[in-house]
Every structure is written in structure tokens, then in C-alpha cells.
Amino acid sequence: MTRPGAQEPTDCAPAGDQPADVTRLAAIQVPAKPAQSLEFKAIYAQHFGFVWRCLRALGVAAHQLDDAAQEVFIAVHHSLPGFRGEAALRTWLYGIVRNVAFKQRRSLARKGRGEPLSDEQPASEAAPDERAQDAQAAE
């Protein structure tokens, strides 16, 4: 059940930021079913892209997205028999996504691991003090 005034989550991020096979999965149209007859495969096929984008938007690192998405759908599989349909399916999924993203960040913080270092080279532009020294030397 959603809080009063709260909105049901929509697509969390642009669709371009997801794995290639998500586009194929998103094209699968699964007819809506009553809450009692929800099937895990249909939920996975219909909502994988949404889960992936939400995890990314909630700050899960790119190298951990696969594991986080797997954790979400494991939780969905285990909790699906207890889903009573009091809230929209997407709202329920988003709650699971939020919990998984929080656990991932907390786990990294406890282990003292931050984001891995990037392979990008630092900017080759001169620092402000170097530019000031160059300007003084030119005068």
C-alpha cells in the first residue's frame, strides 16, 4: 500500500543505461494477471528493465548491477507467494529494489571498499596556480 501523497515509481532512469538483453526482454508483452496468479517468469520478463534502471538510479555501481538484480529477483521469487496485491506490483518491486540497493551500499561501506578506481587519465589542463605562474612569467 502506498503512502498518501506518494507516487508509484515510474521508470527510474533512461532506458539507454541497461544491458543489451534488457531491450529484448522489454519487448516481451505479458498480459496483466490478477495478483493471485502472478508467475515469476512473467514478472521477470516484464519488469527486469525497470529493476535494472532503478538499481542504477539508486547508486548501485555498474560492476554490481548484475548481482543486485539477481538479489532482487531472488527476493521476489521467495516473497511472491506472500504478495497480497494491496499495492501495485511495481510499488512492491521498488521496495525490494530499494532494500537491495541499501544493503549493497552498506556492505561496501562496512568492508571499506568504495568505487573501484577508474582508468580515466586526469585532465591535462594546467592547475590554476600553474596558469598564474605562467601568466606572471609571460609578463
CSV table of C-alpha atoms in Angstrom, one decimal:
chain,number,residue,atom,x,y,z
A,1,MET,CA,0.0,0.0,0.0
A,2,THR,CA,1.5,3.4,-1.0
A,3,ARG,CA,1.7,6.3,1.4
A,4,PRO,CA,-0.8,9.1,0.9
A,5,GLY,CA,0.7,11.6,-1.5
A,6,ALA,CA,3.4,9.2,-2.6
A,7,GLN,CA,3.6,8.4,-6.2
A,8,GLU,CA,4.1,4.9,-7.6
A,9,PRO,CA,7.6,4.6,-9.0
A,10,THR,CA,8.0,5.1,-12.7
A,11,ASP,CA,10.9,4.3,-14.9
A,12,CYS,CA,13.9,5.2,-12.7
A,13,ALA,CA,16.3,6.2,-15.3
A,14,PRO,CA,16.7,6.5,-19.1
A,15,ALA,CA,16.3,3.2,-20.9
A,16,GLY,CA,19.7,3.6,-22.6
A,17,ASP,CA,21.6,2.7,-19.4
A,18,GLN,CA,20.9,-1.0,-19.3
A,19,PRO,CA,22.3,-4.3,-20.7
A,20,ALA,CA,21.6,-5.2,-24.3
A,21,ASP,CA,19.4,-8.1,-23.5
A,22,VAL,CA,17.0,-5.9,-21.5
A,23,THR,CA,15.8,-4.3,-24.7
A,24,ARG,CA,14.8,-7.8,-25.9
A,25,LEU,CA,13.2,-8.7,-22.6
A,26,ALA,CA,11.3,-5.4,-22.5
A,27,ALA,CA,9.8,-6.2,-25.9
A,28,ILE,CA,8.0,-9.2,-24.5
A,29,GLN,CA,4.4,-8.2,-23.7
A,30,VAL,CA,3.0,-10.2,-20.8
A,31,PRO,CA,-0.7,-9.7,-20.2
A,32,ALA,CA,-1.8,-8.4,-16.8
A,33,LYS,CA,-2.9,-11.1,-14.4
A,34,PRO,CA,-4.7,-11.0,-11.1
A,35,ALA,CA,-2.5,-10.8,-8.1
A,36,GLN,CA,-3.3,-14.5,-7.2
A,37,SER,CA,-2.0,-15.9,-10.4
A,38,LEU,CA,1.2,-14.0,-10.8
A,39,GLU,CA,4.0,-16.0,-12.3
A,40,PHE,CA,7.7,-15.3,-11.6
A,41,LYS,CA,8.7,-15.7,-15.3
A,42,ALA,CA,6.2,-13.1,-16.4
A,43,ILE,CA,7.2,-10.7,-13.6
A,44,TYR,CA,10.9,-11.1,-14.5
A,45,ALA,CA,10.3,-10.6,-18.2
A,46,GLN,CA,8.1,-7.6,-17.8
A,47,HIS,CA,10.0,-5.8,-15.0
A,48,PHE,CA,13.7,-6.6,-15.5
A,49,GLY,CA,14.4,-3.3,-17.2
A,50,PHE,CA,12.6,-1.3,-14.5
A,51,VAL,CA,14.5,-3.1,-11.8
A,52,TRP,CA,17.9,-2.5,-13.6
A,53,ARG,CA,17.2,1.2,-14.1
A,54,CYS,CA,16.1,1.7,-10.5
A,55,LEU,CA,19.2,0.0,-9.1
A,56,ARG,CA,21.4,2.2,-11.3
A,57,ALA,CA,19.4,5.3,-10.2
A,58,LEU,CA,19.8,4.3,-6.5
A,59,GLY,CA,23.5,4.3,-6.8
A,60,VAL,CA,24.4,0.7,-7.3
A,61,ALA,CA,27.8,0.6,-9.0
A,62,ALA,CA,27.9,-0.6,-12.6
A,63,HIS,CA,30.0,-3.6,-11.8
A,64,GLN,CA,27.5,-4.7,-9.1
A,65,LEU,CA,24.3,-4.3,-11.1
A,66,ASP,CA,24.1,-8.0,-12.2
A,67,ASP,CA,24.4,-9.2,-8.7
A,68,ALA,CA,22.0,-6.7,-7.3
A,69,ALA,CA,19.4,-7.5,-10.0
A,70,GLN,CA,19.8,-11.2,-9.2
A,71,GLU,CA,19.3,-10.5,-5.5
A,72,VAL,CA,16.1,-8.5,-6.3
A,73,PHE,CA,14.6,-11.4,-8.2
A,74,ILE,CA,15.6,-14.0,-5.7
A,75,ALA,CA,13.8,-11.9,-3.1
A,76,VAL,CA,10.8,-11.6,-5.4
A,77,HIS,CA,10.8,-15.4,-6.0
A,78,HIS,CA,10.8,-16.1,-2.3
A,79,SER,CA,8.2,-13.4,-1.4
A,80,LEU,CA,5.8,-13.8,-4.3
A,81,PRO,CA,3.5,-16.3,-2.5
A,82,GLY,CA,3.0,-13.7,0.3
A,83,PHE,CA,2.2,-10.8,-2.1
A,84,ARG,CA,-1.4,-9.9,-1.4
A,85,GLY,CA,-1.9,-7.3,-4.1
A,86,GLU,CA,-2.6,-4.5,-1.6
A,87,ALA,CA,-0.2,-2.3,-3.5
A,88,ALA,CA,0.7,-2.2,-7.2
A,89,LEU,CA,3.2,-4.8,-8.3
A,90,ARG,CA,5.7,-2.1,-9.3
A,91,THR,CA,5.5,-0.4,-6.0
A,92,TRP,CA,6.2,-3.7,-4.2
A,93,LEU,CA,9.1,-4.4,-6.6
A,94,TYR,CA,10.5,-0.9,-6.0
A,95,GLY,CA,10.5,-1.5,-2.2
A,96,ILE,CA,12.6,-4.7,-2.8
A,97,VAL,CA,14.9,-2.8,-5.1
A,98,ARG,CA,15.4,0.0,-2.5
A,99,ASN,CA,16.3,-2.6,0.2
A,100,VAL,CA,18.8,-4.4,-2.1
A,101,ALA,CA,20.4,-1.2,-3.1
A,102,PHE,CA,20.7,-0.1,0.5
A,103,LYS,CA,22.2,-3.5,1.5
A,104,GLN,CA,24.8,-3.3,-1.3
A,105,ARG,CA,25.9,0.2,-0.3
A,106,ARG,CA,26.0,-0.7,3.4
A,107,SER,CA,28.0,-3.8,2.7
A,108,LEU,CA,30.6,-1.8,0.7
A,109,ALA,CA,30.8,0.7,3.5
A,110,ARG,CA,31.4,-1.9,6.1
A,111,LYS,CA,34.1,-3.6,4.1
A,112,GLY,CA,35.7,-0.2,3.5
A,113,ARG,CA,35.5,-0.6,-0.3
A,114,GLY,CA,34.5,2.3,-2.3
A,115,GLU,CA,34.1,2.6,-6.0
A,116,PRO,CA,37.0,1.0,-8.0
A,117,LEU,CA,39.5,3.4,-9.4
A,118,SER,CA,38.7,4.4,-13.0
A,119,ASP,CA,41.0,4.0,-15.9
A,120,GLU,CA,40.5,7.6,-17.0
A,121,GLN,CA,43.5,9.9,-17.1
A,122,PRO,CA,43.4,13.0,-15.1
A,123,ALA,CA,42.7,16.2,-17.0
A,124,SER,CA,45.8,17.5,-18.8
A,125,GLU,CA,44.7,21.1,-18.2
A,126,ALA,CA,47.0,23.1,-16.0
A,127,ALA,CA,46.0,23.8,-12.4
A,128,PRO,CA,45.0,27.4,-11.6
A,129,ASP,CA,48.3,28.1,-9.7
A,130,GLU,CA,50.3,26.9,-12.7
A,131,ARG,CA,48.3,29.2,-15.0
A,132,ALA,CA,49.0,32.1,-12.7
A,133,GLN,CA,52.7,31.3,-12.7
A,134,ASP,CA,52.7,31.1,-16.5
A,135,ALA,CA,51.0,34.4,-16.7
A,136,GLN,CA,53.5,36.1,-14.4
A,137,ALA,CA,56.4,34.6,-16.3
A,138,ALA,CA,54.9,35.8,-19.6
A,139,GLU,CA,54.7,39.4,-18.2
